[in-house]
Tab-separated table of C-alpha atoms in Angstrom:
chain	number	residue	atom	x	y	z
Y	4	UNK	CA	-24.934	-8.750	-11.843
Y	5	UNK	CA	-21.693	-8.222	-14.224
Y	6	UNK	CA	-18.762	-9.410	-13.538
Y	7	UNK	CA	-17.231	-5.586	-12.434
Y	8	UNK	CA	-20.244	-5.402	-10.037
Y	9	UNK	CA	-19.663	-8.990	-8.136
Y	10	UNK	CA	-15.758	-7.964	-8.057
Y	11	UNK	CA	-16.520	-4.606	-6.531
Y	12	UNK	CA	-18.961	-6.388	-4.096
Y	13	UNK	CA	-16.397	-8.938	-3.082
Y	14	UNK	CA	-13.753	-6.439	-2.296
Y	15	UNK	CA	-16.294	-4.420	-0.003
Y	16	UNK	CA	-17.198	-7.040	1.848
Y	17	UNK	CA	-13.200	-8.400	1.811
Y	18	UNK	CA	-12.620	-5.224	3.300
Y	19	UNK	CA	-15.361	-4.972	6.033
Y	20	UNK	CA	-13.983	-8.005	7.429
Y	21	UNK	CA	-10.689	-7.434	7.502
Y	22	UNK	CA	-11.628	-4.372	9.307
Y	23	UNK	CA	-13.866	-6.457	11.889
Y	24	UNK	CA	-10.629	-8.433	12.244
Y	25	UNK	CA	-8.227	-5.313	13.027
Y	26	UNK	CA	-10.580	-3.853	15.311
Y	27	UNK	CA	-10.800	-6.921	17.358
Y	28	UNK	CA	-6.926	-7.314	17.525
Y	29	UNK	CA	-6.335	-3.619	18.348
Y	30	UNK	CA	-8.732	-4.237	21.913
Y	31	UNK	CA	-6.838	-7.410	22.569
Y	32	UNK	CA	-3.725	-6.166	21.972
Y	33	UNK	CA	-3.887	-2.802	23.354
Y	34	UNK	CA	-2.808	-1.857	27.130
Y	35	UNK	CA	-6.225	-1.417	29.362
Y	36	UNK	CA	-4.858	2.084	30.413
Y	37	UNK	CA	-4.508	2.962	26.744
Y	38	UNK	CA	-7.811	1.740	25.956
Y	39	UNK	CA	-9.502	3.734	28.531
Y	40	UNK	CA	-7.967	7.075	27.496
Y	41	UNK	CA	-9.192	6.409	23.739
Y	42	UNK	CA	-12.860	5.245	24.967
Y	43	UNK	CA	-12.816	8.686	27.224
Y	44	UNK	CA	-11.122	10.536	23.848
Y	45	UNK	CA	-13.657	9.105	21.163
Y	46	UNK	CA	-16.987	8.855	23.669
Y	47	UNK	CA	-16.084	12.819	24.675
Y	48	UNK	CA	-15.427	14.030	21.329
Y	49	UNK	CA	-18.914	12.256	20.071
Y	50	UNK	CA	-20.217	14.528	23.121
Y	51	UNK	CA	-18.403	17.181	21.622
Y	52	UNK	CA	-20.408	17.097	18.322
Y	53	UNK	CA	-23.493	16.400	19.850
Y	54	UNK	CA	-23.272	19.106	21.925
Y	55	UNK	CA	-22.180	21.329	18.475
Y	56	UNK	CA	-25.371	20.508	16.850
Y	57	UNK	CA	-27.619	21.086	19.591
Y	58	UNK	CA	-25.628	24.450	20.105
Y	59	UNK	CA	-25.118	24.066	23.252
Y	60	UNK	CA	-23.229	26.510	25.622
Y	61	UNK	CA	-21.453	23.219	27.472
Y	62	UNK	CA	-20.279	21.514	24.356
Y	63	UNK	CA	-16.707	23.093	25.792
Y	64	UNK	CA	-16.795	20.609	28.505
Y	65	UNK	CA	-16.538	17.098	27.017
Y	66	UNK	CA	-14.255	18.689	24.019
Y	67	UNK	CA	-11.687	19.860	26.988
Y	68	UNK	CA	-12.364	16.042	28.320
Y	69	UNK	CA	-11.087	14.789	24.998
Y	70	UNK	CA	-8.262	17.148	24.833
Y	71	UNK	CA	-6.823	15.695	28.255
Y	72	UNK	CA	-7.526	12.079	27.471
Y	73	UNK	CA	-5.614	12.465	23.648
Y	74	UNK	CA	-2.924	14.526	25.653
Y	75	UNK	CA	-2.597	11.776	28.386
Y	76	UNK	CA	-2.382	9.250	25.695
Y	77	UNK	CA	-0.092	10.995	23.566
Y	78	UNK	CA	2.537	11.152	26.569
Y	79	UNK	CA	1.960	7.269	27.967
Y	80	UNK	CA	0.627	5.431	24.689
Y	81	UNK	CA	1.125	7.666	21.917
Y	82	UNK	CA	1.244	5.153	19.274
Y	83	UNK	CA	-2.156	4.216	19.498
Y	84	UNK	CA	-3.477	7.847	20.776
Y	85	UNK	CA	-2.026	8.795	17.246
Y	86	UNK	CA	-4.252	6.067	15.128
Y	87	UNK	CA	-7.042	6.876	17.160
Y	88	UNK	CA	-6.533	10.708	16.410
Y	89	UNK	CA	-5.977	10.212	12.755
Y	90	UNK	CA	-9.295	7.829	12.955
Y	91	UNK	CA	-11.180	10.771	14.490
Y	92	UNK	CA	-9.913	13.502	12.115
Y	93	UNK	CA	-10.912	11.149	9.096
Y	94	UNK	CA	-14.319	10.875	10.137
Y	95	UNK	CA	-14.460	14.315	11.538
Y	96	UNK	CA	-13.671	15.103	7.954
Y	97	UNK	CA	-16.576	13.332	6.899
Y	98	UNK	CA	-19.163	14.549	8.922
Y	99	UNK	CA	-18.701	18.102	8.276
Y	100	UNK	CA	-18.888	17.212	4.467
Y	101	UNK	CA	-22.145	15.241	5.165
Y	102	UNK	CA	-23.574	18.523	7.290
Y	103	UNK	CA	-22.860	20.566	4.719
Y	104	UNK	CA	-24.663	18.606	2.478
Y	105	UNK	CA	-27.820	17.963	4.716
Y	106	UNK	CA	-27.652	21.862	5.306
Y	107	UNK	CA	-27.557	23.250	1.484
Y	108	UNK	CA	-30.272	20.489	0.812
Y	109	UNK	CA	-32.796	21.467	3.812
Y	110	UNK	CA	-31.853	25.045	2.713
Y	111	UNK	CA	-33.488	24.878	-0.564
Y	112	UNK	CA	-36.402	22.541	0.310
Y	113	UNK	CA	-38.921	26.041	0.632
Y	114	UNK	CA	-38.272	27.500	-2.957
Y	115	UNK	CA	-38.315	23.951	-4.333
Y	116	UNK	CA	-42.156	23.529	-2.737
Y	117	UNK	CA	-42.622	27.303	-4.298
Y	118	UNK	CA	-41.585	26.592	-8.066
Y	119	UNK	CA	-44.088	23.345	-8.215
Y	120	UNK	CA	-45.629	22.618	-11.358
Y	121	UNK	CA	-48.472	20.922	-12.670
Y	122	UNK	CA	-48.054	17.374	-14.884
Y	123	UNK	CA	-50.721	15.680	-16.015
Y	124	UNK	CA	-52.299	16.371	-12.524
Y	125	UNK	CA	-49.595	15.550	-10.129
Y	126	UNK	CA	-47.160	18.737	-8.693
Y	127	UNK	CA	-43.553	18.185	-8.968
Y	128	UNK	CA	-41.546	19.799	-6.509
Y	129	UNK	CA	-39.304	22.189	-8.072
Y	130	UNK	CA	-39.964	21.900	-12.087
Y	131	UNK	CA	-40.772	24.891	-12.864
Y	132	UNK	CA	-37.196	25.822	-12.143
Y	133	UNK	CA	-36.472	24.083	-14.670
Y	134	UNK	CA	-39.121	24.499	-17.705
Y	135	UNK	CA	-39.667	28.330	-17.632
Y	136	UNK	CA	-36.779	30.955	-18.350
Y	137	UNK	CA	-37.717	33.672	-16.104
Y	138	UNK	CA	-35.523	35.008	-13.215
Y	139	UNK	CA	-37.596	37.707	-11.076
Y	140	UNK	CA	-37.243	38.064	-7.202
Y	141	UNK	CA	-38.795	41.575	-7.287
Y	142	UNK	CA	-42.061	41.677	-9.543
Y	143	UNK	CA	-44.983	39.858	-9.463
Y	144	UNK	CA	-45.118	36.766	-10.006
Y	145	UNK	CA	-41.460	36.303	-8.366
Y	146	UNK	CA	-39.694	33.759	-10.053
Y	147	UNK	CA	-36.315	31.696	-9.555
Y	148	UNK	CA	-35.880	29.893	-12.596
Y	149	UNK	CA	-32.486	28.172	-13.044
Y	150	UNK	CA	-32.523	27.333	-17.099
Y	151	UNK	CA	-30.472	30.969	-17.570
Y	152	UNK	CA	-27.430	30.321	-15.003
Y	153	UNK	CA	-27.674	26.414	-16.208
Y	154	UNK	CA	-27.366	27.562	-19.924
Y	155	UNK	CA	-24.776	29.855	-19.098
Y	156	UNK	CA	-22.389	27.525	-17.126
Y	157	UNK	CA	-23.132	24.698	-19.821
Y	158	UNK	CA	-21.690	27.681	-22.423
Y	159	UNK	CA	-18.906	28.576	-20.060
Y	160	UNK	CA	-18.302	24.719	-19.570
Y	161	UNK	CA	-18.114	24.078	-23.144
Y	162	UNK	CA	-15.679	26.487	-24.129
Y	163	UNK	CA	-13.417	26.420	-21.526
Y	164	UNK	CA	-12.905	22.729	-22.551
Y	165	UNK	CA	-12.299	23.186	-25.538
Y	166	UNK	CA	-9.298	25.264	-24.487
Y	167	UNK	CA	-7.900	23.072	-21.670
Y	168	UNK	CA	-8.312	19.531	-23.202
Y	169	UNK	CA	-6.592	19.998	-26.452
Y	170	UNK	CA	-4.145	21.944	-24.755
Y	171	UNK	CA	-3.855	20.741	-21.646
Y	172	UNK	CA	-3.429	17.190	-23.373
Y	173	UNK	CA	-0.754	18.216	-26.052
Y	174	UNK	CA	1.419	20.054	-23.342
Y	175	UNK	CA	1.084	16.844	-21.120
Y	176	UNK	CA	2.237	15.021	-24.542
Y	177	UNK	CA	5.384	17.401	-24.748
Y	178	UNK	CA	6.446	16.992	-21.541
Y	179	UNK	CA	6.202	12.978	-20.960
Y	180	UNK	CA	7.096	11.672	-24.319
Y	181	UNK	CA	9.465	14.767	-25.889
Y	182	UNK	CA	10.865	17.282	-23.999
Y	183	UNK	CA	14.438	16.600	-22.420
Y	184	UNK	CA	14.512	16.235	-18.803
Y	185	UNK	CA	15.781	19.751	-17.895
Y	186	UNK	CA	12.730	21.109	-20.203
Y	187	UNK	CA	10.373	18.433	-18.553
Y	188	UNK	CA	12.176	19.736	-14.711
Y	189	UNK	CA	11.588	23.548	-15.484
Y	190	UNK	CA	8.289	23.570	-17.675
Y	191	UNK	CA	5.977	21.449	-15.302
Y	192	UNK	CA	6.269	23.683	-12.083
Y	193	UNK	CA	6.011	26.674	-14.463
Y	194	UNK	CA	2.545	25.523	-15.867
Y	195	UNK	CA	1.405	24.511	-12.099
Y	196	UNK	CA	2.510	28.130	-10.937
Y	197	UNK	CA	-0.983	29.282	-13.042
Y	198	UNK	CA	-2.863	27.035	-10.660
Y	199	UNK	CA	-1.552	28.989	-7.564
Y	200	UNK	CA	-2.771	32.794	-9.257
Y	201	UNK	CA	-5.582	33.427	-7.635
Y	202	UNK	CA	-9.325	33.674	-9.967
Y	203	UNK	CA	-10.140	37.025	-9.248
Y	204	UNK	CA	-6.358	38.146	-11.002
Y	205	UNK	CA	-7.769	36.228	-14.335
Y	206	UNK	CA	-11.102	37.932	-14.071
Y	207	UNK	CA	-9.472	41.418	-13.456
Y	208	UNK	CA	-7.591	40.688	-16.958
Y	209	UNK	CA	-10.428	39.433	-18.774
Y	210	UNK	CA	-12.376	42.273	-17.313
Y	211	UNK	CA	-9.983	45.191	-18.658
Y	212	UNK	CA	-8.106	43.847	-21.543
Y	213	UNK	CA	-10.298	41.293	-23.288
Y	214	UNK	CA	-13.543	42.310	-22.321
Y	215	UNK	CA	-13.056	45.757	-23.657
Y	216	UNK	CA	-11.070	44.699	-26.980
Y	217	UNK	CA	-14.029	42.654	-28.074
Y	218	UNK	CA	-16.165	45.270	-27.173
Y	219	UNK	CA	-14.642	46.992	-29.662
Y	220	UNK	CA	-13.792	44.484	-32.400
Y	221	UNK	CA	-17.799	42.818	-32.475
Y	222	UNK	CA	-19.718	45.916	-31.989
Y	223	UNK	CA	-20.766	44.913	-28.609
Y	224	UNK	CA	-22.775	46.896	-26.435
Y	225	UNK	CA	-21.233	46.718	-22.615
Y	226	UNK	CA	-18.848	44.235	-21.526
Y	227	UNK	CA	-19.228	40.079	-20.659
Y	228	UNK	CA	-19.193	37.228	-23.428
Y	229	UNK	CA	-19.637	33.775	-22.648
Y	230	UNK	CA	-16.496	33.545	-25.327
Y	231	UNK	CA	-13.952	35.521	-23.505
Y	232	UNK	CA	-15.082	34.194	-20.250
Y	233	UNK	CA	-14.828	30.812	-21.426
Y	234	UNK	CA	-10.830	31.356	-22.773
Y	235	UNK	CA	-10.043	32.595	-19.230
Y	236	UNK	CA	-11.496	29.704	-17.096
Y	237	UNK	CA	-10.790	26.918	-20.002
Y	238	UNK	CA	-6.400	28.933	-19.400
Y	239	UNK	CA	-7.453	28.321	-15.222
Y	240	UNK	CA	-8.394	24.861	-15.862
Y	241	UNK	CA	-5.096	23.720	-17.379
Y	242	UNK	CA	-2.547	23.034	-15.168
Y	243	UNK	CA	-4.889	20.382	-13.412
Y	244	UNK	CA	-5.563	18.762	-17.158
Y	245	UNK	CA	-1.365	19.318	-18.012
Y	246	UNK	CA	-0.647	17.612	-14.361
Y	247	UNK	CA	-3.220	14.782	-14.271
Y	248	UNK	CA	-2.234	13.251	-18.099
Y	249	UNK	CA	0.922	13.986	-17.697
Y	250	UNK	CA	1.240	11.316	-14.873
Y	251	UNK	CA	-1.160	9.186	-16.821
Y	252	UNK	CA	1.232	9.136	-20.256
Y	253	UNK	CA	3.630	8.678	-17.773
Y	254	UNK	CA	2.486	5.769	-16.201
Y	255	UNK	CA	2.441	3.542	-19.544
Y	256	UNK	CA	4.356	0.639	-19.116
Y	257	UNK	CA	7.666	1.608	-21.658
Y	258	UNK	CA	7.695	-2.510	-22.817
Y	259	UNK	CA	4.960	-0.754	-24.967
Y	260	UNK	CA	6.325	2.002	-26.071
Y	261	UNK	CA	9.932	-0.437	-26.991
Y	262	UNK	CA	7.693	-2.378	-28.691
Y	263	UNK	CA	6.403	-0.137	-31.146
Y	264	UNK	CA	9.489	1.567	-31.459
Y	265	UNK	CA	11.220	-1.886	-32.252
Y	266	UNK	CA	9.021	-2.899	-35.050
Y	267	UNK	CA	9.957	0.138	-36.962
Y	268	UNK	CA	7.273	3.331	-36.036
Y	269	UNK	CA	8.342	6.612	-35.699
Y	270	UNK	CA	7.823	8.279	-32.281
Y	271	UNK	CA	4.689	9.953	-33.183
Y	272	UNK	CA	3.278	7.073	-34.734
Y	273	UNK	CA	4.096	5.222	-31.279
Y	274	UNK	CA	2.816	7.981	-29.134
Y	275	UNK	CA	-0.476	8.173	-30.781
Y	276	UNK	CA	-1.234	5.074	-31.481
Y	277	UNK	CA	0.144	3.222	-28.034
Y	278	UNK	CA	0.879	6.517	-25.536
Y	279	UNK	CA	-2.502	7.657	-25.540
Y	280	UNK	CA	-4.933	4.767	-26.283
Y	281	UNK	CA	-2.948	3.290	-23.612
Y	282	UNK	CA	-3.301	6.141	-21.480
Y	283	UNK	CA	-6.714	7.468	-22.300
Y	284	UNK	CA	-8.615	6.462	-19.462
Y	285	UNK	CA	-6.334	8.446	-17.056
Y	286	UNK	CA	-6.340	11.576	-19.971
Y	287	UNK	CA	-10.166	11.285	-19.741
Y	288	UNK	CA	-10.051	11.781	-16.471
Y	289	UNK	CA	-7.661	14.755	-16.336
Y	290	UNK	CA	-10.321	16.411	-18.746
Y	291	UNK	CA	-13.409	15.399	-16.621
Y	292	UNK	CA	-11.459	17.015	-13.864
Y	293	UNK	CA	-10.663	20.385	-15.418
Y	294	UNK	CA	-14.334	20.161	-16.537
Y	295	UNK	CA	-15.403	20.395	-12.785
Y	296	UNK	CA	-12.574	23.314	-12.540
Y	297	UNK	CA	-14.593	25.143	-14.902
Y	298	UNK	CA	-17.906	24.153	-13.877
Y	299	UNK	CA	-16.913	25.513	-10.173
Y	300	UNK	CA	-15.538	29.002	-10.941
Y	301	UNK	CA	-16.449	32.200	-9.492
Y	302	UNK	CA	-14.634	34.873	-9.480
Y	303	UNK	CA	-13.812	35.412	-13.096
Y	304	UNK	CA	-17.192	34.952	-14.105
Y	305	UNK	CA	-18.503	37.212	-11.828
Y	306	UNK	CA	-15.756	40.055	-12.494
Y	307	UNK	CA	-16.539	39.335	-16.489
Y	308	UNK	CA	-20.444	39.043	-17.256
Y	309	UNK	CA	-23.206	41.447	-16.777
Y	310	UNK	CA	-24.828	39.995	-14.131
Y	311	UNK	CA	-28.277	39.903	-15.925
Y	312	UNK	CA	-30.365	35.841	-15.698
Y	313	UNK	CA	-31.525	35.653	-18.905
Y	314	UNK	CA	-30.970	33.363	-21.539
Y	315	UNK	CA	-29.284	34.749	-25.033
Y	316	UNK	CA	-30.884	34.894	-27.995
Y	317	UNK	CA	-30.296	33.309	-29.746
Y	318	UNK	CA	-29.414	30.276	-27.525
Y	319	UNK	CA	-25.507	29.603	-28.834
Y	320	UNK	CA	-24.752	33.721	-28.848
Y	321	UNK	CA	-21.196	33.160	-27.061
Y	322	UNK	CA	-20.704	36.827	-27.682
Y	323	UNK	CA	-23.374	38.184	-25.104
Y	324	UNK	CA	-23.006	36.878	-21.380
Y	325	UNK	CA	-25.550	37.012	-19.170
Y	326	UNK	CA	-24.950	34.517	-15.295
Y	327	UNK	CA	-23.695	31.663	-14.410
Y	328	UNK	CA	-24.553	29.294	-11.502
Y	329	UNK	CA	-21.801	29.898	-8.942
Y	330	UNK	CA	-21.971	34.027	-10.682
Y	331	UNK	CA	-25.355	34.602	-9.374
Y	332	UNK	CA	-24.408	33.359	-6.063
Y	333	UNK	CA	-21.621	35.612	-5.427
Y	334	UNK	CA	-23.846	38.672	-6.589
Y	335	UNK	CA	-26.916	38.289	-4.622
Y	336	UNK	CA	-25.826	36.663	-1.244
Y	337	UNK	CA	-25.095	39.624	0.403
Y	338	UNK	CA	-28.125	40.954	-0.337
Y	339	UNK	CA	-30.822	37.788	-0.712
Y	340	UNK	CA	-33.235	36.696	1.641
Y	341	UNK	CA	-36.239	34.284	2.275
Y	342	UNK	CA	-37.183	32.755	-1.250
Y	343	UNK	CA	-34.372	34.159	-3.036
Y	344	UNK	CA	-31.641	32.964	-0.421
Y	345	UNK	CA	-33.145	29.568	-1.018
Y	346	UNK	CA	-32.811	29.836	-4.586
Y	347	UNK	CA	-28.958	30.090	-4.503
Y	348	UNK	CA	-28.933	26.891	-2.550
Y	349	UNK	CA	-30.388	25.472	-5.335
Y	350	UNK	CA	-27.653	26.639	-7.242
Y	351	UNK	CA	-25.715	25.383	-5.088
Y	352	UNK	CA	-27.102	21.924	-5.320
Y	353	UNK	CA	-27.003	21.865	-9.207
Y	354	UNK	CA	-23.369	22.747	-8.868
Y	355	UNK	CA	-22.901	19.716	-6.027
Y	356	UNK	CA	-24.239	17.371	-7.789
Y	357	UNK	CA	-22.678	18.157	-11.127
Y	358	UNK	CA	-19.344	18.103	-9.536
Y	359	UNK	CA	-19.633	15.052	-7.694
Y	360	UNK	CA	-20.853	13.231	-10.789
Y	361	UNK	CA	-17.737	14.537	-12.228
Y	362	UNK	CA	-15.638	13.494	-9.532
Y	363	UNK	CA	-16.875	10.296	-9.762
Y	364	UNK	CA	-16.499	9.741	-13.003
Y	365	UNK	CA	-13.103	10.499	-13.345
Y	366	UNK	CA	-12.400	8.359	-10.535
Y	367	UNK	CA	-13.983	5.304	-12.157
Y	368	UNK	CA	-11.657	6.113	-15.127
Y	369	UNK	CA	-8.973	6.145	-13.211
Y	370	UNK	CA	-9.774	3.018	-11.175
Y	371	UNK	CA	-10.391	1.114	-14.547
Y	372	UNK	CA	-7.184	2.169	-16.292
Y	373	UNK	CA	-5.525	0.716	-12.628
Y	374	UNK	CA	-7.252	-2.482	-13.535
Y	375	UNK	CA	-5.897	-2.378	-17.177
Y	376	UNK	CA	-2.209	-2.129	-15.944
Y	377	UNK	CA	-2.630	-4.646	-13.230
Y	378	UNK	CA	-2.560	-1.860	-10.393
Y	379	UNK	CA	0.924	-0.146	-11.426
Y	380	UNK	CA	-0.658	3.343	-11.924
């Protein structure tokens, strides 16, 4: 076991027991009378969700219970009714995320057991989603391969990157380490404005200005290129890479940026080589996150390509587009059923569980470049 694992190990367990601990003082120390009215609040409101999942036509009576026992408390005790209701709303929180992932999972269990293939004697559930290229739910055989939506969100991906990071990074560069304060004061909330437009605007653009202009400048016949898609999701993704490493440059201690500047290097030679080595673990992770920005968009990809799950050819075309993962779900779900339903929950699942390796990575990155600056980011 390293040394990151035992620490990680000890904290858990450092935590669980201070937990045991509060939980023991908060029934000693708490009134009987309050006590009661958060047993009735918590033991009705588990009713409650019971009662939800079973769909169940009295699930309104122990979630009116609960609604008199938090209102009782809130009037006579409502400092602890208040923890308690935060409590419940956190894990509230968390249940519904963990349905929603039971339910997307169980939902694509059937096509998984349909698309088995053959290795070496032994079916694998699912694999031949994954080894064959061909997208049919209408003729015979009907297949739901996911290799042309997985190729075309890995193209998307790609280029949209490499329009947020560099930019993303060099604008979060401008605004920590050059630009004056009024510059810094207007600039930022101007760049985060783009986050608030919503997708479907950026795919409307991309759909009748550049679609058309480089159907015209490459000789292309109809409209949808990974390329221009790409541009328009990689310009969505960067206020989230601008905001993120702009909080991370500014979070480097500026002893270290004194330092360089006191030995004699100019400001560029302090910003990259201090600013952003110091800082890259929290830039990484602005990146990673805009990389999950791209990987999760809809709407612009759907307004933009043709709609059509095939793979290019050849392979790296980025002037043809063809689907995406999260652009084939927003096409066909009005219209799909049995097999074909269950194949966009597999899409959905590749998309989950991309993203939430994402996510996690970037919040190891983060939680490592706390432990670099002794927990002052």
């Amino acid at each position: 076991m390293t040394a990151d694992t035992e620490r990680v190990a000890s904290g858990v367990r450092g935590g669980l027991q201070r937990r045991v601990r509060q939980g023991r003082d908060f029934v000693d120390e708490t009134e009987p009378a309050a006590l009661a009215a958060v047993v009735v609040a918590v033991g009705s409101m588990g009713a409650t969700f019971v009662g939800f999942l079973l769909v169940s036509s009295l699930t309104v009576l122990p979630f009116m219970v609960a609604i008199a026992a938090i209102g009782y408390g809130w009037i006579r005790h409502q400092d602890v009714t208040a923890r308690v209701v935060t409590l419940m709303m956190t894990v509230s929180t968390i249940l519904v995320l963990a349905l929603i992932i039971v339910f997307i999972f169980m939902e694509s269990i059937p096509v998984i057991a349909y698309e088995s293939a053959t290795v070496f004697g032994v079916s694998v559930p699912g694999l031949r989603m994954f080894i064959e290229p061909r997208w049919d739910a209408v003729s015979e055989p009907v297949r739901y391969s996911m290799v042309p939506m997985i190729h075309g969100t890995v193209m998307v991906t790609v280029i949209a990157t490499a329009v947020a990071a560099p930019l993303g990074v060099a604008a979060a560069l401008f605004l920590s380490e050059i630009a004056p304060p009024m510059v810094r004061e207007v600039v930022k909330p101007g760049v985060e404005i783009l986050a608030g437009i919503p997708s479907i605007v950026y795919g409307f653009i991309g759909f009748t200005i550049l679609s058309p202009w480089a159907s015209t400048q490459f000789d292309i016949n109809g409209q949808g290129t990974y390329l221009f898609v790409g541009i328009v999701v990689g310009l969505m993704a960067l206020p989230t890479v601008v905001s993120v490493a702009e909080d991370a440059l500014s979070s480097v201690p500026e002893s270290m940026k004194s330092g360089s500047l006191a030995i004699g290097t100019t400001d560029w030679q302090t910003m990259t080589s201090i600013t952003l080595p110091a800082a890259f673990s929290g830039v990484s992770a602005a990146v990673l996150l805009g990389v999950g920005r791209a990987i999760g968009e809809t709407m612009a990809a759907t307004v933009m390509l043709r709609g059509v799950p095939r793979l290019t050819d050849p392979l790296y075309n980025v002037f043809y587009g063809q689907e995406t993962l999260t652009s084939i779900i927003a096409r066909n779900y009005g219209d799909a059923d049995g097999l074909q339903m269950d194949a966009l929950f597999v899409a959905g699942v590749i998309l989950f569980v991309t993203v939430l390796i994402i996510s996690i990575g970037s919040q190891y990155i983060e939680w490592r470049m706390r432990e670099k600056f002794g927990g002052e980011i």
